[in-house]
Coordinates of C-alpha atoms and ligand atoms in Angstrom, one line a residue:
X492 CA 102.1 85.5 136.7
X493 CA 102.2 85.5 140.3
X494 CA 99.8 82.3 142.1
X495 CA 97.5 83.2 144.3
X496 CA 95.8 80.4 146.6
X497 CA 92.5 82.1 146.6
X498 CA 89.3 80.6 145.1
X499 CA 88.4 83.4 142.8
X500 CA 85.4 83.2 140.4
X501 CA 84.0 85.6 137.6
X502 CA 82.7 86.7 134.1
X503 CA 84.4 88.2 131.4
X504 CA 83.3 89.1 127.8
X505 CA 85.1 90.3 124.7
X506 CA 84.1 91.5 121.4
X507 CA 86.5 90.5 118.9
X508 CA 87.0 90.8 115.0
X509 CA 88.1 89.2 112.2
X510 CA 90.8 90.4 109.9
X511 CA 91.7 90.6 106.2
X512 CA 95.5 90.2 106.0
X513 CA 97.4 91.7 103.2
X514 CA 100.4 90.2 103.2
X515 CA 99.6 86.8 103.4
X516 CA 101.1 84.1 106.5
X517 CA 101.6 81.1 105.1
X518 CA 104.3 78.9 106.1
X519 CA 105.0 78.0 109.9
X520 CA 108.1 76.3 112.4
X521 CA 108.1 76.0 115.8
X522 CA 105.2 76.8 118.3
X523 CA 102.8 79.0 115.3
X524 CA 105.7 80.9 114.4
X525 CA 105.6 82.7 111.4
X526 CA 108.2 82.2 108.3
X527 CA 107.5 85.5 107.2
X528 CA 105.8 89.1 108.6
X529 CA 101.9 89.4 107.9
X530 CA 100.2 92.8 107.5
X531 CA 95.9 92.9 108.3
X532 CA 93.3 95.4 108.3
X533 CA 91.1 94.4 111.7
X534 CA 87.5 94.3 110.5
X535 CA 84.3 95.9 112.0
X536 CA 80.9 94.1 111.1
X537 CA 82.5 90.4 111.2
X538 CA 83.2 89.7 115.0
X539 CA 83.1 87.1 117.8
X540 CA 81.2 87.6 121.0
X541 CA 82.5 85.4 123.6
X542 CA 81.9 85.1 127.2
X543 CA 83.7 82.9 129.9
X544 CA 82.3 82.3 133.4
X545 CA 85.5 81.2 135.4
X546 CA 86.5 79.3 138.5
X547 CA 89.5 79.1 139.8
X548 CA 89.8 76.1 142.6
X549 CA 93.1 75.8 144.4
X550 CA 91.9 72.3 145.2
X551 CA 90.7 71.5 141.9
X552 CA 92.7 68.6 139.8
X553 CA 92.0 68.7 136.7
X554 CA 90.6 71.6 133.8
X555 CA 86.9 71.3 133.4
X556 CA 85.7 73.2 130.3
X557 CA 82.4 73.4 128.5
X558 CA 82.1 75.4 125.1
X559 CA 78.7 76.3 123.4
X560 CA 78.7 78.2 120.0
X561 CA 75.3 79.9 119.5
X562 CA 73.9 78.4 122.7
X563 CA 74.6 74.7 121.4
X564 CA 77.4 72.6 123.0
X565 CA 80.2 71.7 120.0
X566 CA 82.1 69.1 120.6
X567 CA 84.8 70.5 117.6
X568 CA 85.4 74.0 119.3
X569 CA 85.6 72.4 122.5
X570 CA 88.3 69.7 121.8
X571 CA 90.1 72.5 119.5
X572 CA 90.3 74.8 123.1
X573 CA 90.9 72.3 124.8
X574 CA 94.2 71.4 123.2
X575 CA 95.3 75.0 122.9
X576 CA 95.3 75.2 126.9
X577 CA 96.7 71.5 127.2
X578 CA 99.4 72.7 124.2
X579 CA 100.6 75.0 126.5
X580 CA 101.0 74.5 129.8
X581 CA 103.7 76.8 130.5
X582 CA 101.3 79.8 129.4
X583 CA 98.5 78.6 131.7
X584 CA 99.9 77.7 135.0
X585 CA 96.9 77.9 136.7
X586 CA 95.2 75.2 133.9
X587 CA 94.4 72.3 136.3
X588 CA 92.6 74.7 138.8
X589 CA 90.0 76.1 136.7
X590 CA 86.8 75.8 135.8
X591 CA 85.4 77.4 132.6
X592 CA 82.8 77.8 130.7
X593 CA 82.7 79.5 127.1
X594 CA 79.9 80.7 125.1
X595 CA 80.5 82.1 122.0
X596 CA 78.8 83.5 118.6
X597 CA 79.2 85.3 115.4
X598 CA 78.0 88.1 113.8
X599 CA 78.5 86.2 110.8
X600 CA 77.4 82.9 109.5
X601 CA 79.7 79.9 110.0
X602 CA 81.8 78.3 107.5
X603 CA 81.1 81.4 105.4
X604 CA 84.8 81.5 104.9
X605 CA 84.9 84.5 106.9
X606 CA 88.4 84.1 109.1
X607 CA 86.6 82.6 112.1
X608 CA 89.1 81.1 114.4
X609 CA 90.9 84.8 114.0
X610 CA 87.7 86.3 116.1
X611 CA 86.9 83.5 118.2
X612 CA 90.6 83.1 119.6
X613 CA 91.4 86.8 119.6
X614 CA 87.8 86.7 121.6
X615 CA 89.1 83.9 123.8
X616 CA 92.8 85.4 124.7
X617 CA 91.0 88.3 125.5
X618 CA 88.9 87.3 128.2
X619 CA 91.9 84.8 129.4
X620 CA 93.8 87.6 130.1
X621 CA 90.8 89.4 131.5
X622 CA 90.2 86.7 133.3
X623 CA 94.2 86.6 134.3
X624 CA 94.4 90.2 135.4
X625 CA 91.3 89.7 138.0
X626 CA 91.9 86.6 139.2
X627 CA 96.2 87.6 140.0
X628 CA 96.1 91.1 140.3
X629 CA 98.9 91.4 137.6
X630 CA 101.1 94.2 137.7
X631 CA 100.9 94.5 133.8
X632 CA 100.2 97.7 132.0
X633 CA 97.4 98.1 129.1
X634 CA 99.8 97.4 126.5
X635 CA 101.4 94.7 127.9
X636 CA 97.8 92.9 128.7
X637 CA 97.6 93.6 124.7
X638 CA 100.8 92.0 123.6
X639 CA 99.8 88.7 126.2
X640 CA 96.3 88.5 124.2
X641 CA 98.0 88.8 121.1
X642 CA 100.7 86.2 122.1
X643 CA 97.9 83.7 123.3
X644 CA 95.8 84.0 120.3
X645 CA 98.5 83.5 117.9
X646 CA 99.3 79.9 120.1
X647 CA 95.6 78.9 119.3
X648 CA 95.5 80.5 115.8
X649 CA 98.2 82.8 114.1
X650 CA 96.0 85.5 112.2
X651 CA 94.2 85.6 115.4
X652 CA 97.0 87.2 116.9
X653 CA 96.7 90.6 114.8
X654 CA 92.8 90.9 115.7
X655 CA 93.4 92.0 118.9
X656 CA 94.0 95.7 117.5
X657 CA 92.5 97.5 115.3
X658 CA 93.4 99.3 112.2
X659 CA 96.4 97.8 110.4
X660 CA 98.7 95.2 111.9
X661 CA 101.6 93.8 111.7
X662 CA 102.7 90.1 113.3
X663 CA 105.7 89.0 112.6
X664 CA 109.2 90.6 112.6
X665 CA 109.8 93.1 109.5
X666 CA 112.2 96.6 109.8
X667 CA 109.7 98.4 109.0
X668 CA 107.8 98.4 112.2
X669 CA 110.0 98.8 115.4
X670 CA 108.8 96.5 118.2
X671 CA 107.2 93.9 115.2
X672 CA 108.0 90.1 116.5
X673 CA 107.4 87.1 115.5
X674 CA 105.7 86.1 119.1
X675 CA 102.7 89.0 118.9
X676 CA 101.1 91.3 116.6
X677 CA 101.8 95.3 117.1
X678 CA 99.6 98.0 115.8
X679 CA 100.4 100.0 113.3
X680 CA 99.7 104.0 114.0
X681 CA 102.2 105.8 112.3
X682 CA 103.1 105.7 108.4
X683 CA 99.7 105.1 106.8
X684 CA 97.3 107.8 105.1
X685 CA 94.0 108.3 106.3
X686 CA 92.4 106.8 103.2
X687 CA 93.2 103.8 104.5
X688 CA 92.0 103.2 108.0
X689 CA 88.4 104.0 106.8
X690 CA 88.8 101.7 103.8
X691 CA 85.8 99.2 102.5
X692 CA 85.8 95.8 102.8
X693 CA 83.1 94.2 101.3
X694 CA 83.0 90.2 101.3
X695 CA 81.1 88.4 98.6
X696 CA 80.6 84.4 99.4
X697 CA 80.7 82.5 96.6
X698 CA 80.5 79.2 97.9
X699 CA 80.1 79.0 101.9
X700 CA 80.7 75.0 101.8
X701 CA 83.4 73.8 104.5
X702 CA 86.9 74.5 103.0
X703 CA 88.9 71.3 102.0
X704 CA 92.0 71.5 103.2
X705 CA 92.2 72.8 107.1
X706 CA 94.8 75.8 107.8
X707 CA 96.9 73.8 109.6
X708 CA 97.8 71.3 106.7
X709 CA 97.6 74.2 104.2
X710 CA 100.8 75.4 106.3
X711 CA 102.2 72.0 106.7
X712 CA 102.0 71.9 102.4
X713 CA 105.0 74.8 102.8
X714 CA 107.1 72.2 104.3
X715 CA 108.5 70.6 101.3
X716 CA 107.1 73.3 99.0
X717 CA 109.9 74.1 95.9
X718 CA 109.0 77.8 96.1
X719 CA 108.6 78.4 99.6
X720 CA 112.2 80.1 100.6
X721 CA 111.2 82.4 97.3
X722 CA 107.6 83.0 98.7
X723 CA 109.4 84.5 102.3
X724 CA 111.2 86.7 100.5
X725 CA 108.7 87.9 98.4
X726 CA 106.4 88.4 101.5
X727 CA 109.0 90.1 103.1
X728 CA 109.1 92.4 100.1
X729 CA 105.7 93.0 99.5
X730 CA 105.5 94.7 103.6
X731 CA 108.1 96.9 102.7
X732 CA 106.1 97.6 99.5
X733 CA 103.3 97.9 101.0
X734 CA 105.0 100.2 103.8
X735 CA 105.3 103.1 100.8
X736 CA 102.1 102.1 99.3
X737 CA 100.1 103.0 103.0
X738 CA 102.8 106.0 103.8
X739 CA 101.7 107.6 100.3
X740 CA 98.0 107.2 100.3
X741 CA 99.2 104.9 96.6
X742 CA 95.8 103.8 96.2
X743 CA 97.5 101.6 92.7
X744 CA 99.9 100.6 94.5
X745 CA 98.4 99.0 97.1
X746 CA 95.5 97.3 94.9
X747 CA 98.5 95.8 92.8
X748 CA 100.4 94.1 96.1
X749 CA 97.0 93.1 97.2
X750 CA 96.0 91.2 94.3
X751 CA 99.5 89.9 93.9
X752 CA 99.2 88.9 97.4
X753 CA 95.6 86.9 96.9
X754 CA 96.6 84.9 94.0
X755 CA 100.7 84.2 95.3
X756 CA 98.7 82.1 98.6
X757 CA 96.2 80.5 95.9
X758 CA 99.1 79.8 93.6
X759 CA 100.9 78.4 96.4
X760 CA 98.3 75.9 97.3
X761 CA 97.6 75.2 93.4
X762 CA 101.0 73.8 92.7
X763 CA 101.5 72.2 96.4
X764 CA 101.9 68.4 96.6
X765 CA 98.9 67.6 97.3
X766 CA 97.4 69.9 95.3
X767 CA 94.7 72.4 96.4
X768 CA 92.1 74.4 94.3
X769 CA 90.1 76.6 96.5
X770 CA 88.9 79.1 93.9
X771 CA 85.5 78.5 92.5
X772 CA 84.4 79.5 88.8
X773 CA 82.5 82.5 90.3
X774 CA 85.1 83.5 92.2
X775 CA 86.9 83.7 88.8
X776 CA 84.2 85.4 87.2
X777 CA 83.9 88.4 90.4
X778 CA 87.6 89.0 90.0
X779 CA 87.6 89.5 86.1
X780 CA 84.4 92.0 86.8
X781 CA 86.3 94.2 89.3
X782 CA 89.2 94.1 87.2
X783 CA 87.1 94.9 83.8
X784 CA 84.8 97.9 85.9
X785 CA 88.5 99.4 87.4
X786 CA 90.1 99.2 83.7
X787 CA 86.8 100.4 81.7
X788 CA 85.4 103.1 84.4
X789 CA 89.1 103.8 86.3
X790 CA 87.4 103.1 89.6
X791 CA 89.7 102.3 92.2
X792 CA 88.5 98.9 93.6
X793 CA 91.0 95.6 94.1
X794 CA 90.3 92.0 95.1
X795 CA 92.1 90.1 98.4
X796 CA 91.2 86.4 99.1
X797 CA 91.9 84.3 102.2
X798 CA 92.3 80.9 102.0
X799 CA 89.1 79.9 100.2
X800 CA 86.6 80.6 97.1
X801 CA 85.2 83.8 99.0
X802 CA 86.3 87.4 98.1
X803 CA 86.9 90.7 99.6
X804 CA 86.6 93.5 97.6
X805 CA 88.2 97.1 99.0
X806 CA 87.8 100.2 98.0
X807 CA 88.2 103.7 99.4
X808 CA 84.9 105.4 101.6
X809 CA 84.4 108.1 99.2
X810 CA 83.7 105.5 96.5
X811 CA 81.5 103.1 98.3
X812 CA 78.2 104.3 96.8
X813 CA 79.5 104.0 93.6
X814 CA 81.3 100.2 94.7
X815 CA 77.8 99.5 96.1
X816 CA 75.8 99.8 92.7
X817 CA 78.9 97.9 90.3
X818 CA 78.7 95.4 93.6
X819 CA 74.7 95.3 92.9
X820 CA 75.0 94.8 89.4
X821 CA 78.4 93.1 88.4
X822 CA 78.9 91.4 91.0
X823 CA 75.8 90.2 92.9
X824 CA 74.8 87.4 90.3
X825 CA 78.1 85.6 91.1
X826 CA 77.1 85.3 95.1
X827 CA 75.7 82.6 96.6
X828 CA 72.2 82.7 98.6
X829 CA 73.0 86.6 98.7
X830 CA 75.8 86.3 101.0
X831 CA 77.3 89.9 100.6
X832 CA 78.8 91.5 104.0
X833 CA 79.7 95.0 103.8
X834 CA 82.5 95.3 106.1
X835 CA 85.5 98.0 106.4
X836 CA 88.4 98.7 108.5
X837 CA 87.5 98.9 112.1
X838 CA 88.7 99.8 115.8
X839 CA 89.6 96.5 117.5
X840 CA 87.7 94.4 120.0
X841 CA 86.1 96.0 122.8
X842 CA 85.1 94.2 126.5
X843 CA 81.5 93.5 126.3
X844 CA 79.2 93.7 129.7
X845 CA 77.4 90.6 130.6
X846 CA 73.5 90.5 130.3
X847 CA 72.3 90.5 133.7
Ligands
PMV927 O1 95.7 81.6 111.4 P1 95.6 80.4 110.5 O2 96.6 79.3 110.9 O3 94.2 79.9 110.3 O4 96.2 80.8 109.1 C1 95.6 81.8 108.3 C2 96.2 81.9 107.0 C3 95.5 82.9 106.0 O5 94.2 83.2 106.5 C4 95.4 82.2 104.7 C5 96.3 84.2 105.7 C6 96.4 85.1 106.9 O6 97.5 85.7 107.1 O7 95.4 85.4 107.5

């Protein structure tokens, strides 16, 4: 990034969304590098909103930042950004000169163990780079601005760095996807039936308490974990099985490796040292009514989980009316306080303008 001695000042503002991986990452080395390729779905109704006001000072010392999250200062968010840009100084050269404030919300509720740090930072690398391409004039294309955001968001949060496109991803090297690394997430376009990209993703929270055991020591627990070298090669299996799965519109297929997936990361954390259980009874009980409705009625619904008691149901659009009355009456009477987002594949963020 070429310096520039100007004082420059602005707004920027990016829409961001969360995403449902498939593939699960789980395991990291270096600086958030993954030990095996991920594959998400970008989502549409579960997003960040974030806007930075910016000042870059030539003469200024020292970063000053300010972070509000629903129009309340928090302290957390703002330490956690904080250490992202102080993490990596050779990714911000400009950090000591600028000024920046951050104001950030959800569609979503917090701690409704909807993947929030994968919005906000894919939000926040967004507008950095925004922010980056104003303020230097950088001679970088539109994908290359794309691959930056992706690379800063994975810095701050890995599954962040596959929410800055939409559709299905892919972070983390694999052969099936030329140009995959482990550095930044690529889009997938080609390979993948239709049925897929307008697929249903419907989250039911079953307990929306704060998770007990953060990301970042539920990676550290693949350190010294007896199956872990087993679980990268199984990951890296399950893209290439997933890769005929999406190619073939394999609707079985992919409900199978998506399952497998969910309860592989819980099984994981289960049989870790320390040991985590993050599944809840009525997480247990939602999971044995989509599997008893798919057996009895042969309706093509499967279960995902992210780290936590909360699950994602998919199924294909031309079923959702159908998914929508099982969900209603199966499923419903295992959710807490009525939390049910219906959710789907979506587009990828979108640069928001700035109320005037
Ligand atoms: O991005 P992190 O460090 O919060 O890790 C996310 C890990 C999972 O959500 C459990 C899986 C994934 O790939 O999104």
């Amino acid at each position: 990034m070429k310096s520039n001695n100007k004082h420059s000042q602005g707004r920027v503002a990016w829409r961001s969304p969360s995403n449902i991986a498939l593939v699960k990452y789980w395991g990291k080395y270096g600086r958030q590098l993954p030990k095996n390729p991920s594959l998400s779905f970008t989502l549409s109704e579960a997003y960040t909103d974030t806007y930075v006001e910016y000042d870059i000072d030539p003469n200024r010392a020292q970063l000053e930042l300010t972070f509000s999250f629903h129009g309340k200062t928090h302290a957390a968010f703002e330490d956690k950004i904080r250490k992202f840009f102080m993490a990596n100084p050779d990714d911000f050269p400009y950090i000591n000169q600028l000024k920046i404030n951050i104001s950030s919300q959800n569609s979503f509720p917090h701690s409704a163990g909807i993947a929030s740090s994968a919005s906000s930072m894919s939000a926040l690398a967004l507008c950095l780079v925004h922010m980056e391409q104003k303020v230097y004039e950088s001679s970088l294309g539109q994908a290359q601005l794309f691959t930056r955001a992706s690379h800063l968001a994975r810095l701050a949060s890995g599954s962040a760095s596959r929410s800055v496109y939409g559709g299905l991803v892919c972070w983390g090297e694999t052969e099936w996807v030329t140009g995959s690394s482990d550095y930044y997430a690529v889009p997938i376009s080609q390979g993948v039936d239709p049925v897929f990209l307008s697929f249903e993703n419907t989250i039911l929270m079953v307990d929306k308490g704060e998770k007990p055991v953060s990301s970042t020591a539920g990676h550290a627990l693949m350190n010294k974990h007896p199956y872990a070298e087993m679980r990268y090669y199984v990951a890296r299996d399950h893209v290439n099985q997933f890769s005929e799965a999406l190619a073939n519109g394999d609707i079985a297929a992919f409900g199978r490796l998506l399952e497998n997936e969910a309860l592989a990361l819980h099984g994981l954390m289960m049989n870790s040292d320390p040991s985590f259980i993050l599944l809840k009874p009525n997480t247990l009980s939602i999971i044995e009514a989509i599997r008893e409705v798919r057996d009895s009625e042969d309706f093509p619904w499967y279960f995902t989980l992210d780290a936590g008691p909360n699950v994602h149901v998919m199924y294909p659009h031309e079923v959702a009316t159908q998914a929508r009355k099982y969900i209603e009456t199966r499923l419903q009477p295992f959710v807490q306080d009525n939390g049910i987002l219906y959710d789907r594949v979506g587009q990828g963020p979108s640069a928001l303008v700035w109320p005037s």
